[in-house]
Amino acid sequence: MRPLLCCLGLATLLGPCLPCPNACSCSTKKNGRLLAECAYKDLQEVPEGLSSNVTILTLSANRIGWLGQGSFTEVPEVQSLWLGYNQIGVVEPGAFALLVHLKNLDLSHNKIADFPWQDLRNLSGLQILKMNNNRLAGLPRDAFSFLKDLRSLWLNDNELTTLAEGTFDNLPSLSQLQIFNNPFNCSCKVFWLKKWTENTSVSITKGGSTLCVAPSRLKGRAVTDIPNHHCVAPSVQLTYLSNLDNTVMYDGLTLTLHCSVAGSPPPEIRWKIQTSSHHVEISGPNVARDGNVKQSQERFLVFKNGTMAIPNFSKEDEGIYTCLAVNDVGMRDVSVNVALAGSENPAEDLLRDDPQASHLGGRSCYKGDEMDPSSAGEKLVIVYHMPRESKSRAGGAVPQVRLGTLLLALGIALCC
C-alpha cells in the first residue's frame, strides 16, 4: 500500500510515480524539469531504471570508468548531463549521439584521451561543454564545427600540444574559452592561435597562463607572445626558364618552370599538374643529386631547387601547372596554363586559338623571365615553329628541331 499512497499523495506534484534507481533521488523542479540526482553514490556505471522524462541527470563524483553506446538510451530527453569527477577513460562511439536535446555536458576531471567527436554532430543545441582536466592530446579541426549554439568551452588542463587552425571557427555563439595549462609546442603550427586571440571577441579565461612548453627559446612565454618574425606565411613566384633563343635542340622541346618560395619556416614546394590525361601531384623533389629519379613520375622531373623540367614536351602535356608553397603558417600557390602550338605562322595559330591574344600582344621570354602578374591574358602559350626541313636524316643521325617564335600571354596573378 505504501507505494500506492506515495503515488496518490504526490500526484499533484509529480503526476505518475517516476522510475528511479535505488541509488538516485528523483524529483520535479519548479520549472517542471525532472531531476535524477545520482552524485556521490560510488557508482561504477550509469544506473538502469531511469525515467525517460528525466531532463537533468547528475552522475558527478562517482567511480564510472566507461560509457557505452547504450549508457543513456533510457534518458533521450536529457538536457543537462553532469559526469565530472569520475574515472571515465573509455567513451564508445554513439554514447552521446542520440541525446539531441542536450544543452549542458560536463565531462571534466576524468581520464579521457580519446573521444568520439562525431557524436557532437547531433548535439547542435549544446551550449556548455566542459572537457577540462582530462588527457586529450589532440583535437580534430572540425571537432566543434556543428555546435552553433555553444557558448562556453572548457579545454584547460589537458595534454594539448597544438591546435589545428580553424578549430574555433564556425562557433558564432562562443563567448568563453578556457585553454590554459596545456603543454603547447609554440611552433608556427599554433601561430594562428596568437592571431586569433588578438582579433576575437571571445573571452579567453586566464590567457596569460596559456604558456609555451616548447621550443626551449619560448618556454614559459605566453602563446600570444610568439614573435611575428619567427612565423611568416609563404610567398611563391613562378618563372619560365628558357634556353631556346637561337638554339638547336634535339628530341623536341624541354619545358622548364622554376618555383621560388620564401617564408619562415622555409616552405616545402609541391607541384600539381592537370592535363587532359593526367592528374599528378608531386610532393618534394623526385630527382636525386646523382640524377636518378626517386619516384615513378619520370615524366615530370622536380629538383630540390624548385625547378621542374618536362623533356620532350608535347601536346599531351598541355594543361595547368601549379606550384604550391607550404609551411606551418599557411599555403600559397600560383598556376599557369601551358599550351603548345606549331605552325608555319605561329602568330596566326595563337590568334586563332586565343581570340584575346589579338590585344594582348606577345614578347619573347628569355632565361629567368619572371611571369609578370600585371601582364594581361589568360594563359601561358608556348608557340614553337618546326620547319618542314627538319626531318630525320639518313645514317641514323638525331633529328634536329629548330625552335622559332616564343610568345607569352599572361592573365592570372603569378606571384603571391
Short mmCIF file of N, CA, C and O in Angstrom, two decimals, residues 106 130 145 155 173 223 239 270 289 317 323 350 372 379 407:
data_model
loop_
_atom_site.label_atom_id
_atom_site.label_comp_id
_atom_site.label_asym_id
_atom_site.label_seq_id
_atom_site.Cartn_x
_atom_site.Cartn_y
_atom_site.Cartn_z
N ASP A 106 29.03 17.97 -18.99
CA ASP A 106 30.24 18.12 -18.16
C ASP A 106 30.94 16.77 -18.08
O ASP A 106 30.43 15.82 -17.50
N LYS A 130 32.21 21.01 -21.06
CA LYS A 130 33.36 21.00 -20.17
C LYS A 130 34.13 19.70 -20.36
O LYS A 130 33.62 18.61 -20.04
N SER A 145 32.57 21.96 -35.01
CA SER A 145 32.03 22.78 -36.09
C SER A 145 30.51 22.73 -36.22
O SER A 145 29.93 23.57 -36.90
N LEU A 155 38.65 23.52 -22.15
CA LEU A 155 39.64 22.54 -22.61
C LEU A 155 40.93 22.64 -21.79
O LEU A 155 41.94 22.02 -22.15
N SER A 173 28.34 31.50 -31.50
CA SER A 173 27.83 31.85 -30.18
C SER A 173 28.89 31.79 -29.08
O SER A 173 28.61 32.13 -27.93
N VAL A 223 51.50 32.03 -25.34
CA VAL A 223 51.29 31.77 -26.77
C VAL A 223 51.11 33.08 -27.52
O VAL A 223 51.56 33.22 -28.67
N THR A 239 58.63 31.16 -62.47
CA THR A 239 59.47 31.71 -63.53
C THR A 239 59.60 30.68 -64.64
O THR A 239 59.70 29.47 -64.37
N ARG A 270 55.55 21.96 -53.55
CA ARG A 270 54.77 20.86 -54.13
C ARG A 270 54.28 21.29 -55.50
O ARG A 270 54.08 22.47 -55.76
N ARG A 289 70.55 13.82 -56.19
CA ARG A 289 71.75 14.56 -56.58
C ARG A 289 72.51 13.86 -57.69
O ARG A 289 73.17 14.51 -58.50
N ASP A 317 51.06 17.18 -73.02
CA ASP A 317 51.47 17.78 -71.75
C ASP A 317 50.85 19.14 -71.51
O ASP A 317 51.14 19.79 -70.49
N CYS A 323 52.39 25.47 -58.74
CA CYS A 323 53.41 25.33 -57.70
C CYS A 323 52.80 25.79 -56.38
O CYS A 323 52.19 26.86 -56.30
N LEU A 350 48.22 31.41 -82.71
CA LEU A 350 47.89 31.98 -81.42
C LEU A 350 46.61 32.77 -81.47
O LEU A 350 45.74 32.66 -80.62
N ASP A 372 55.16 38.10 -65.09
CA ASP A 372 54.68 39.36 -64.52
C ASP A 372 53.18 39.31 -64.28
O ASP A 372 52.41 39.15 -65.22
N LYS A 379 46.59 32.79 -70.23
CA LYS A 379 47.39 31.60 -70.13
C LYS A 379 48.76 31.83 -70.69
O LYS A 379 49.00 32.77 -71.45
N LEU A 407 56.06 33.02 -77.74
CA LEU A 407 55.17 34.10 -77.32
C LEU A 407 54.65 33.81 -75.93
O LEU A 407 54.46 32.66 -75.55
#
